PDB file of C-alpha atoms and ligand atoms in Angstrom:
ATOM      1  CA  MET A   1      13.190  -8.026 -49.790  1.00 36.00           C
ATOM      2  CA  LEU A   2      11.025  -5.043 -50.999  1.00 38.00           C
ATOM      3  CA  LYS A   3      12.030  -3.156 -47.751  1.00 39.00           C
ATOM      4  CA  LEU A   4      15.765  -3.506 -48.568  1.00 38.00           C
ATOM      5  CA  ARG A   5      15.309  -2.274 -51.980  1.00 39.00           C
ATOM      6  CA  SER A   6      13.432   0.727 -50.800  1.00 40.00           C
ATOM      7  CA  ARG A   7      16.145   1.466 -48.320  1.00 40.00           C
ATOM      8  CA  SER A   8      18.762   1.175 -51.110  1.00 39.00           C
ATOM      9  CA  PHE A   9      16.733   3.757 -53.220  1.00 36.00           C
ATOM     10  CA  LEU A  10      16.432   5.920 -50.167  1.00 36.00           C
ATOM     11  CA  SER A  11      20.253   6.115 -49.518  1.00 38.00           C
ATOM     12  CA  PHE A  12      20.758   6.806 -53.236  1.00 36.00           C
ATOM     13  CA  PHE A  13      18.420   9.475 -53.062  1.00 36.00           C
ATOM     14  CA  LEU A  14      19.995  11.205 -50.085  1.00 36.00           C
ATOM     15  CA  LEU A  15      23.450  10.743 -51.614  1.00 37.00           C
ATOM     16  CA  THR A  16      22.507  12.262 -54.846  1.00 36.00           C
ATOM     17  CA  PHE A  17      20.196  15.078 -53.645  1.00 37.00           C
ATOM     18  CA  PRO A  18      22.532  17.728 -52.536  1.00 36.00           C
ATOM     19  CA  VAL A  19      24.214  17.756 -55.930  1.00 35.00           C
ATOM     20  CA  ALA A  20      20.700  18.075 -57.667  1.00 35.00           C
ATOM     21  CA  VAL A  21      19.769  21.276 -55.677  1.00 43.00           C
ATOM     22  CA  PHE A  22      22.464  23.451 -56.952  1.00 65.00           C
ATOM     23  CA  ALA A  23      21.015  24.001 -60.402  1.00 82.00           C
ATOM     24  CA  ALA A  24      17.268  24.759 -60.580  1.00 92.00           C
ATOM     25  CA  THR A  25      14.644  24.895 -63.508  1.00 96.00           C
ATOM     26  CA  HIS A  26      12.185  27.598 -63.202  1.00 97.00           C
ATOM     27  CA  ASP A  27       8.843  27.501 -65.078  1.00 97.00           C
ATOM     28  CA  VAL A  28       7.368  30.387 -66.942  1.00 98.00           C
ATOM     29  CA  ALA A  29       3.839  30.128 -68.548  1.00 97.00           C
ATOM     30  CA  VAL A  30       3.409  31.651 -71.892  1.00 97.00           C
ATOM     31  CA  MET A  31      -0.037  33.154 -71.790  1.00 95.00           C
ATOM     32  CA  ASP A  32      -2.341  35.235 -73.824  1.00 94.00           C
ATOM     33  CA  ASN A  33      -0.683  37.738 -73.888  1.00 95.00           C
ATOM     34  CA  PHE A  34       1.813  37.856 -70.988  1.00 97.00           C
ATOM     35  CA  PHE A  35       4.543  35.806 -69.273  1.00 97.00           C
ATOM     36  CA  SER A  36       3.788  34.391 -65.998  1.00 97.00           C
ATOM     37  CA  PRO A  37       5.876  35.119 -63.878  1.00 97.00           C
ATOM     38  CA  ASN A  38       6.942  38.133 -65.803  1.00 97.00           C
ATOM     39  CA  ASP A  39       9.870  38.705 -63.382  1.00 98.00           C
ATOM     40  CA  LEU A  40      12.214  36.074 -62.238  1.00 97.00           C
ATOM     41  CA  THR A  41      15.351  35.968 -60.203  1.00 96.00           C
ATOM     42  CA  ILE A  42      17.490  33.025 -60.586  1.00 95.00           C
ATOM     43  CA  ASN A  43      20.989  31.758 -59.746  1.00 92.00           C
ATOM     44  CA  VAL A  44      23.810  31.338 -62.284  1.00 91.00           C
ATOM     45  CA  GLY A  45      23.640  27.782 -63.709  1.00 91.00           C
ATOM     46  CA  ASP A  46      19.691  27.711 -63.468  1.00 94.00           C
ATOM     47  CA  THR A  47      17.410  26.944 -66.414  1.00 97.00           C
ATOM     48  CA  VAL A  48      14.147  28.679 -67.334  1.00 98.00           C
ATOM     49  CA  ARG A  49      11.649  26.562 -69.187  1.00 98.00           C
ATOM     50  CA  TRP A  50       8.912  28.521 -71.046  1.00 98.00           C
ATOM     51  CA  THR A  51       5.676  26.724 -71.765  1.00 97.00           C
ATOM     52  CA  ASN A  52       3.201  27.656 -74.378  1.00 96.00           C
ATOM     53  CA  PRO A  53       0.533  25.041 -73.823  1.00 93.00           C
ATOM     54  CA  PRO A  54      -1.106  22.992 -76.617  1.00 88.00           C
ATOM     55  CA  SER A  55      -4.210  25.124 -76.737  1.00 78.00           C
ATOM     56  CA  GLY A  56      -2.137  28.463 -76.974  1.00 76.00           C
ATOM     57  CA  ASN A  57      -2.077  31.092 -79.467  1.00 89.00           C
ATOM     58  CA  PRO A  58       1.157  31.753 -81.353  1.00 95.00           C
ATOM     59  CA  HIS A  59       3.814  33.309 -79.333  1.00 97.00           C
ATOM     60  CA  ASP A  60       7.637  33.102 -78.803  1.00 97.00           C
ATOM     61  CA  VAL A  61      10.343  34.027 -76.391  1.00 98.00           C
ATOM     62  CA  THR A  62      12.863  36.504 -77.774  1.00 98.00           C
ATOM     63  CA  ALA A  63      15.687  38.242 -76.005  1.00 98.00           C
ATOM     64  CA  ASP A  64      15.318  41.943 -76.248  1.00 98.00           C
ATOM     65  CA  ASN A  65      18.870  42.118 -77.703  1.00 97.00           C
ATOM     66  CA  PHE A  66      17.926  39.273 -80.113  1.00 97.00           C
ATOM     67  CA  THR A  67      20.882  37.085 -79.164  1.00 96.00           C
ATOM     68  CA  TRP A  68      18.465  34.134 -78.751  1.00 97.00           C
ATOM     69  CA  ALA A  69      14.849  33.171 -79.438  1.00 98.00           C
ATOM     70  CA  SER A  70      12.485  30.264 -79.260  1.00 97.00           C
ATOM     71  CA  GLU A  71      10.435  29.405 -82.316  1.00 96.00           C
ATOM     72  CA  THR A  72       7.250  31.250 -82.796  1.00 96.00           C
ATOM     73  CA  SER A  73       4.474  28.664 -82.534  1.00 95.00           C
ATOM     74  CA  THR A  74       1.158  27.915 -80.885  1.00 95.00           C
ATOM     75  CA  GLU A  75       2.797  25.032 -78.793  1.00 95.00           C
ATOM     76  CA  PHE A  76       6.354  24.948 -77.591  1.00 96.00           C
ATOM     77  CA  ILE A  77       8.466  24.225 -74.618  1.00 97.00           C
ATOM     78  CA  PHE A  78      11.638  26.272 -74.671  1.00 98.00           C
ATOM     79  CA  SER A  79      14.453  25.931 -72.330  1.00 97.00           C
ATOM     80  CA  LYS A  80      17.673  28.072 -71.718  1.00 97.00           C
ATOM     81  CA  THR A  81      20.341  27.860 -69.095  1.00 96.00           C
ATOM     82  CA  PHE A  82      21.832  31.170 -67.838  1.00 95.00           C
ATOM     83  CA  ASP A  83      25.545  31.004 -66.912  1.00 92.00           C
ATOM     84  CA  THR A  84      26.472  34.468 -66.163  1.00 92.00           C
ATOM     85  CA  VAL A  85      25.314  37.072 -63.832  1.00 93.00           C
ATOM     86  CA  GLU A  86      23.322  39.454 -65.807  1.00 94.00           C
ATOM     87  CA  GLU A  87      19.811  41.024 -66.239  1.00 96.00           C
ATOM     88  CA  ILE A  88      17.886  39.724 -69.336  1.00 97.00           C
ATOM     89  CA  LEU A  89      14.850  41.469 -70.963  1.00 98.00           C
ATOM     90  CA  TYR A  90      12.835  39.429 -73.352  1.00 98.00           C
ATOM     91  CA  HIS A  91       9.464  39.722 -75.151  1.00 98.00           C
ATOM     92  CA  CYS A  92       7.180  38.025 -77.534  1.00 98.00           C
ATOM     93  CA  THR A  93       7.810  39.259 -81.062  1.00 97.00           C
ATOM     94  CA  VAL A  94       3.999  38.553 -82.077  1.00 96.00           C
ATOM     95  CA  HIS A  95       2.694  40.721 -79.209  1.00 96.00           C
ATOM     96  CA  SER A  96       5.273  43.147 -78.174  1.00 97.00           C
ATOM     97  CA  ALA A  97       8.711  44.542 -78.768  1.00 97.00           C
ATOM     98  CA  PRO A  98      12.014  45.063 -76.986  1.00 98.00           C
ATOM     99  CA  GLY A  99      11.591  47.325 -73.916  1.00 97.00           C
ATOM    100  CA  GLY A 100       7.949  46.952 -73.499  1.00 96.00           C
ATOM    101  CA  ASN A 101       6.312  47.543 -69.987  1.00 97.00           C
ATOM    102  CA  ARG A 102       6.113  43.950 -68.782  1.00 96.00           C
ATOM    103  CA  ASP A 103       3.200  44.585 -66.629  1.00 95.00           C
ATOM    104  CA  LEU A 104       1.107  45.940 -69.604  1.00 96.00           C
ATOM    105  CA  ARG A 105       2.708  43.929 -72.624  1.00 96.00           C
ATOM    106  CA  MET A 106       4.151  40.542 -73.350  1.00 98.00           C
ATOM    107  CA  ASN A 107       7.622  41.209 -71.870  1.00 98.00           C
ATOM    108  CA  GLY A 108       9.560  39.569 -69.137  1.00 98.00           C
ATOM    109  CA  ARG A 109      12.769  39.957 -67.077  1.00 98.00           C
ATOM    110  CA  ILE A 110      15.116  37.440 -65.707  1.00 98.00           C
ATOM    111  CA  THR A 111      17.687  38.575 -63.187  1.00 97.00           C
ATOM    112  CA  VAL A 112      20.762  36.103 -62.934  1.00 95.00           C
ATOM    113  CA  GLU A 113      22.468  36.201 -59.547  1.00 92.00           C
ATOM    114  CA  GLY A 114      25.742  34.771 -58.479  1.00 87.00           C
ATOM    115  CA  VAL A 115      25.641  32.035 -56.151  1.00 77.00           C
ATOM    116  CA  SER A 116      27.382  33.062 -52.789  1.00 71.00           C
ATOM    117  CA  THR A 117      29.153  30.600 -50.981  1.00 71.00           C
ATOM    118  CA  PRO A 118      28.799  30.821 -47.097  1.00 75.00           C
ATOM    119  CA  PRO A 119      31.938  31.947 -45.396  1.00 80.00           C
ATOM    120  CA  PHE A 120      34.050  29.524 -43.467  1.00 91.00           C
ATOM    121  CA  LEU A 121      33.090  29.385 -39.857  1.00 95.00           C
ATOM    122  CA  ILE A 122      35.624  29.232 -37.009  1.00 97.00           C
ATOM    123  CA  ASN A 123      34.537  26.701 -34.505  1.00 97.00           C
ATOM    124  CA  ASP A 124      35.818  24.660 -31.704  1.00 96.00           C
ATOM    125  CA  ALA A 125      36.922  21.568 -33.728  1.00 97.00           C
ATOM    126  CA  LEU A 126      39.698  23.758 -35.145  1.00 98.00           C
ATOM    127  CA  SER A 127      41.459  23.395 -31.796  1.00 98.00           C
ATOM    128  CA  ASP A 128      44.633  21.460 -32.742  1.00 97.00           C
ATOM    129  CA  ALA A 129      48.304  21.376 -33.475  1.00 97.00           C
ATOM    130  CA  TRP A 130      48.899  23.056 -36.778  1.00 98.00           C
ATOM    131  CA  TYR A 131      52.207  23.335 -38.876  1.00 97.00           C
ATOM    132  CA  PHE A 132      53.635  24.224 -42.194  1.00 97.00           C
ATOM    133  CA  PRO A 133      55.253  20.986 -43.742  1.00 95.00           C
ATOM    134  CA  GLU A 134      58.298  22.834 -44.882  1.00 96.00           C
ATOM    135  CA  THR A 135      59.286  24.117 -41.434  1.00 95.00           C
ATOM    136  CA  THR A 136      58.402  21.097 -39.326  1.00 92.00           C
ATOM    137  CA  GLY A 137      60.779  22.299 -36.539  1.00 93.00           C
ATOM    138  CA  GLN A 138      58.150  24.857 -35.361  1.00 96.00           C
ATOM    139  CA  GLY A 139      54.320  24.708 -35.016  1.00 97.00           C
ATOM    140  CA  PHE A 140      51.306  26.390 -33.591  1.00 98.00           C
ATOM    141  CA  LEU A 141      48.899  24.983 -30.968  1.00 98.00           C
ATOM    142  CA  ILE A 142      45.424  26.759 -31.524  1.00 98.00           C
ATOM    143  CA  ILE A 143      42.456  26.542 -29.261  1.00 98.00           C
ATOM    144  CA  VAL A 144      39.082  27.926 -30.184  1.00 98.00           C
ATOM    145  CA  TRP A 145      36.744  28.844 -27.461  1.00 97.00           C
ATOM    146  CA  GLU A 146      33.268  29.337 -29.287  1.00 95.00           C
ATOM    147  CA  THR A 147      31.247  30.714 -26.302  1.00 95.00           C
ATOM    148  CA  ARG A 148      33.842  33.195 -25.510  1.00 95.00           C
ATOM    149  CA  LYS A 149      34.689  33.956 -29.249  1.00 96.00           C
ATOM    150  CA  LEU A 150      38.307  33.830 -28.476  1.00 97.00           C
ATOM    151  CA  VAL A 151      41.139  32.046 -30.075  1.00 98.00           C
ATOM    152  CA  PHE A 152      44.387  31.343 -28.230  1.00 98.00           C
ATOM    153  CA  LEU A 153      47.528  30.505 -30.237  1.00 98.00           C
ATOM    154  CA  ALA A 154      50.992  29.275 -29.000  1.00 97.00           C
ATOM    155  CA  TRP A 155      53.786  29.360 -31.568  1.00 97.00           C
ATOM    156  CA  TYR A 156      56.654  27.142 -30.699  1.00 97.00           C
ATOM    157  CA  THR A 157      59.472  28.503 -32.766  1.00 96.00           C
ATOM    158  CA  TYR A 158      63.379  29.586 -32.551  1.00 96.00           C
ATOM    159  CA  ASP A 159      65.214  32.850 -32.336  1.00 95.00           C
ATOM    160  CA  THR A 160      65.808  34.751 -35.605  1.00 95.00           C
ATOM    161  CA  GLU A 161      69.376  33.459 -35.524  1.00 96.00           C
ATOM    162  CA  ARG A 162      71.294  30.712 -33.898  1.00 96.00           C
ATOM    163  CA  PRO A 163      72.763  31.462 -30.446  1.00 96.00           C
ATOM    164  CA  PRO A 164      76.609  31.632 -30.049  1.00 96.00           C
ATOM    165  CA  GLU A 165      78.082  28.243 -29.584  1.00 93.00           C
ATOM    166  CA  ASP A 166      78.981  29.096 -26.034  1.00 95.00           C
ATOM    167  CA  VAL A 167      75.464  29.875 -24.845  1.00 95.00           C
ATOM    168  CA  SER A 168      74.007  26.680 -23.247  1.00 93.00           C
ATOM    169  CA  ALA A 169      70.583  25.894 -21.604  1.00 94.00           C
ATOM    170  CA  VAL A 170      70.055  23.502 -18.852  1.00 94.00           C
ATOM    171  CA  LEU A 171      66.759  22.277 -20.097  1.00 94.00           C
ATOM    172  CA  GLY A 172      66.037  22.449 -23.937  1.00 92.00           C
ATOM    173  CA  GLU A 173      68.415  24.447 -26.144  1.00 93.00           C
ATOM    174  CA  PRO A 174      68.885  28.166 -25.974  1.00 94.00           C
ATOM    175  CA  GLY A 175      67.542  28.752 -29.523  1.00 95.00           C
ATOM    176  CA  HIS A 176      64.098  27.788 -28.396  1.00 94.00           C
ATOM    177  CA  ARG A 177      61.490  30.512 -28.257  1.00 93.00           C
ATOM    178  CA  TRP A 178      57.557  30.440 -27.795  1.00 93.00           C
ATOM    179  CA  LEU A 179      55.216  33.257 -28.347  1.00 95.00           C
ATOM    180  CA  THR A 180      51.457  33.308 -27.444  1.00 96.00           C
ATOM    181  CA  ALA A 181      48.777  35.225 -28.942  1.00 97.00           C
ATOM    182  CA  LEU A 182      45.101  35.816 -27.890  1.00 97.00           C
ATOM    183  CA  GLY A 183      42.115  37.452 -29.527  1.00 97.00           C
ATOM    184  CA  PRO A 184      38.678  37.549 -30.762  1.00 97.00           C
ATOM    185  CA  TYR A 185      37.383  35.902 -34.116  1.00 96.00           C
ATOM    186  CA  GLU A 186      34.614  36.615 -36.585  1.00 93.00           C
ATOM    187  CA  GLY A 187      33.566  34.347 -39.513  1.00 92.00           C
ATOM    188  CA  ASP A 188      36.655  32.672 -40.875  1.00 94.00           C
ATOM    189  CA  THR A 189      39.320  35.083 -39.244  1.00 96.00           C
ATOM    190  CA  ALA A 190      41.003  35.445 -35.909  1.00 97.00           C
ATOM    191  CA  LEU A 191      42.859  38.575 -35.039  1.00 97.00           C
ATOM    192  CA  MET A 192      45.075  38.209 -31.946  1.00 97.00           C
ATOM    193  CA  ASP A 193      47.474  40.390 -30.020  1.00 97.00           C
ATOM    194  CA  VAL A 194      50.847  38.798 -29.356  1.00 97.00           C
ATOM    195  CA  PHE A 195      52.453  38.328 -25.849  1.00 95.00           C
ATOM    196  CA  LEU A 196      55.781  37.145 -24.458  1.00 92.00           C
ATOM    197  CA  SER A 197      56.113  35.313 -21.207  1.00 91.00           C
ATOM    198  CA  GLN A 198      59.556  35.644 -19.396  1.00 91.00           C
ATOM    199  CA  GLY A 199      61.377  35.737 -16.094  1.00 92.00           C
ATOM    200  CA  MET A 200      60.319  32.230 -14.887  1.00 93.00           C
ATOM    201  CA  ILE A 201      62.169  29.018 -14.218  1.00 93.00           C
ATOM    202  CA  PHE A 202      61.099  25.464 -14.766  1.00 94.00           C
ATOM    203  CA  ASP A 203      57.921  24.614 -12.796  1.00 94.00           C
ATOM    204  CA  SER A 204      58.323  27.209 -10.241  1.00 95.00           C
ATOM    205  CA  ALA A 205      56.101  30.187  -8.888  1.00 92.00           C
ATOM    206  CA  GLU A 206      59.276  32.325  -8.133  1.00 95.00           C
ATOM    207  CA  PRO A 207      60.289  34.429  -9.759  1.00 95.00           C
ATOM    208  CA  PRO A 208      56.855  35.322 -11.102  1.00 94.00           C
ATOM    209  CA  VAL A 209      55.875  35.402 -14.768  1.00 92.00           C
ATOM    210  CA  ASP A 210      56.457  38.591 -16.567  1.00 93.00           C
ATOM    211  CA  THR A 211      53.947  38.585 -19.463  1.00 92.00           C
ATOM    212  CA  GLN A 212      53.999  41.407 -21.948  1.00 91.00           C
ATOM    213  CA  ALA A 213      52.523  42.514 -25.037  1.00 93.00           C
ATOM    214  CA  TYR A 214      54.637  42.878 -28.089  1.00 91.00           C
ATOM    215  CA  GLU A 215      53.876  46.460 -28.765  1.00 91.00           C
ATOM    216  CA  GLY A 216      51.764  46.532 -31.837  1.00 95.00           C
ATOM    217  CA  ALA A 217      52.422  42.803 -32.729  1.00 97.00           C
ATOM    218  CA  THR A 218      49.521  40.788 -34.142  1.00 97.00           C
ATOM    219  CA  ILE A 219      49.007  37.419 -35.409  1.00 98.00           C
ATOM    220  CA  GLU A 220      45.919  37.003 -37.770  1.00 97.00           C
ATOM    221  CA  VAL A 221      44.608  33.508 -38.696  1.00 98.00           C
ATOM    222  CA  VAL A 222      42.282  33.043 -41.864  1.00 97.00           C
ATOM    223  CA  TRP A 223      40.991  29.514 -42.284  1.00 97.00           C
ATOM    224  CA  THR A 224      39.863  28.645 -45.764  1.00 94.00           C
ATOM    225  CA  ASN A 225      38.584  25.148 -44.863  1.00 95.00           C
ATOM    226  CA  CYS A 226      38.743  22.605 -42.002  1.00 97.00           C
ATOM    227  CA  ASN A 227      42.432  21.671 -42.604  1.00 97.00           C
ATOM    228  CA  GLU A 228      43.897  24.841 -44.163  1.00 97.00           C
ATOM    229  CA  ALA A 229      44.494  28.280 -42.742  1.00 97.00           C
ATOM    230  CA  VAL A 230      47.165  31.087 -43.144  1.00 98.00           C
ATOM    231  CA  VAL A 231      48.890  32.644 -40.329  1.00 98.00           C
ATOM    232  CA  THR A 232      50.002  36.215 -40.784  1.00 98.00           C
ATOM    233  CA  TYR A 233      52.401  37.609 -38.263  1.00 98.00           C
ATOM    234  CA  ASP A 234      53.324  41.264 -37.810  1.00 97.00           C
ATOM    235  CA  ILE A 235      55.892  42.365 -35.049  1.00 96.00           C
ATOM    236  CA  PRO A 236      56.795  45.801 -36.104  1.00 96.00           C
ATOM    237  CA  THR A 237      59.235  46.612 -33.342  1.00 94.00           C
ATOM    238  CA  LEU A 238      61.398  43.755 -34.700  1.00 93.00           C
ATOM    239  CA  GLY A 239      60.536  44.350 -38.371  1.00 96.00           C
ATOM    240  CA  LEU A 240      59.311  40.805 -38.697  1.00 96.00           C
ATOM    241  CA  SER A 241      56.353  39.929 -40.799  1.00 97.00           C
ATOM    242  CA  GLY A 242      55.242  36.995 -42.875  1.00 97.00           C
ATOM    243  CA  GLU A 243      52.469  34.512 -43.782  1.00 98.00           C
ATOM    244  CA  ILE A 244      52.638  30.848 -43.129  1.00 98.00           C
ATOM    245  CA  PRO A 245      50.183  28.434 -44.694  1.00 98.00           C
ATOM    246  CA  VAL A 246      49.323  25.904 -42.050  1.00 97.00           C
ATOM    247  CA  GLU A 247      47.561  22.558 -41.861  1.00 97.00           C
ATOM    248  CA  ARG A 248      46.676  20.084 -38.882  1.00 97.00           C
ATOM    249  CA  SER A 249      49.185  17.656 -37.874  1.00 95.00           C
ATOM    250  CA  VAL A 250      46.545  15.089 -37.601  1.00 95.00           C
ATOM    251  CA  LEU A 251      43.060  15.036 -39.182  1.00 96.00           C
ATOM    252  CA  ASP A 252      40.980  13.413 -36.336  1.00 96.00           C
ATOM    253  CA  HIS A 253      38.971  16.584 -35.827  1.00 96.00           C
ATOM    254  CA  VAL A 254      38.274  17.508 -39.473  1.00 96.00           C
ATOM    255  CA  ALA A 255      34.925  15.774 -39.581  1.00 96.00           C
ATOM    256  CA  ALA A 256      33.522  17.676 -36.554  1.00 96.00           C
ATOM    257  CA  CYS A 257      34.785  20.993 -37.937  1.00 96.00           C
ATOM    258  CA  GLU A 258      32.962  20.169 -41.355  1.00 94.00           C
ATOM    259  CA  ALA A 259      29.746  19.375 -39.532  1.00 94.00           C
ATOM    260  CA  ALA A 260      29.766  22.688 -37.787  1.00 92.00           C
ATOM    261  CA  GLN A 261      29.855  24.513 -41.176  1.00 90.00           C
ATOM    262  CA  PRO A 262      26.529  25.874 -42.597  1.00 82.00           C
ATOM    263  CA  GLN A 263      25.067  23.600 -45.135  1.00 71.00           C
TER     264      GLN A 263
HETATM  265 CU1   CU B 301       2.878  36.485 -77.697  1.00 91.12          CU
END
């Protein structure tokens, strides 16, 4: 019974701990007559807690611009949360003044820094079928090779206008088009050159494939998370460019992708 309860507690702890680490409390001791530490770098949202111990002499914590202050007392605990990126200078009004040298006098500094979220990292688990729900007739097959740091993309789409009524195809329909793209990636972004394969017939070695790069054509894919990316295409020789927000057709590999992100 006891074991079960400790396990429940452990699960609770593990589930709640990641939330708790985002905002920290930093302690500063109010000494005679200095702050320890007197120079502190914290993240936005963190709290600083100044403690003047019971046996202390009268001190206070006062912003150099006088926008906030603790009581002046022989014993206090004063906490303040900092929600904006800024540098704060403070002092004790009993033993110093604004702008005093903190290494010689009772002055301190807090540097509040922005919390930078780590960038999304492209990984193998993004390999999938991607599409834009408003244009379901086309889609993208994307493959990521992490070891080679390459992304391949096949865009199954259509011509820019419908073929004439009298144009026919044996297999499929004459409006079908597919483009391929290949290129390196870094962080959340893959930048690929666009290729056009042509000249072949169905399941045959002859005539041989003629694969050509579209001159200057690029496709860039930027992922924002494990199920959202923006495909930006630019085919300058045809005057075609645009952005397509895409998502996966199924979500089976989202968990593996999320596991590959930095924590
Ligand atoms: Cu003081």
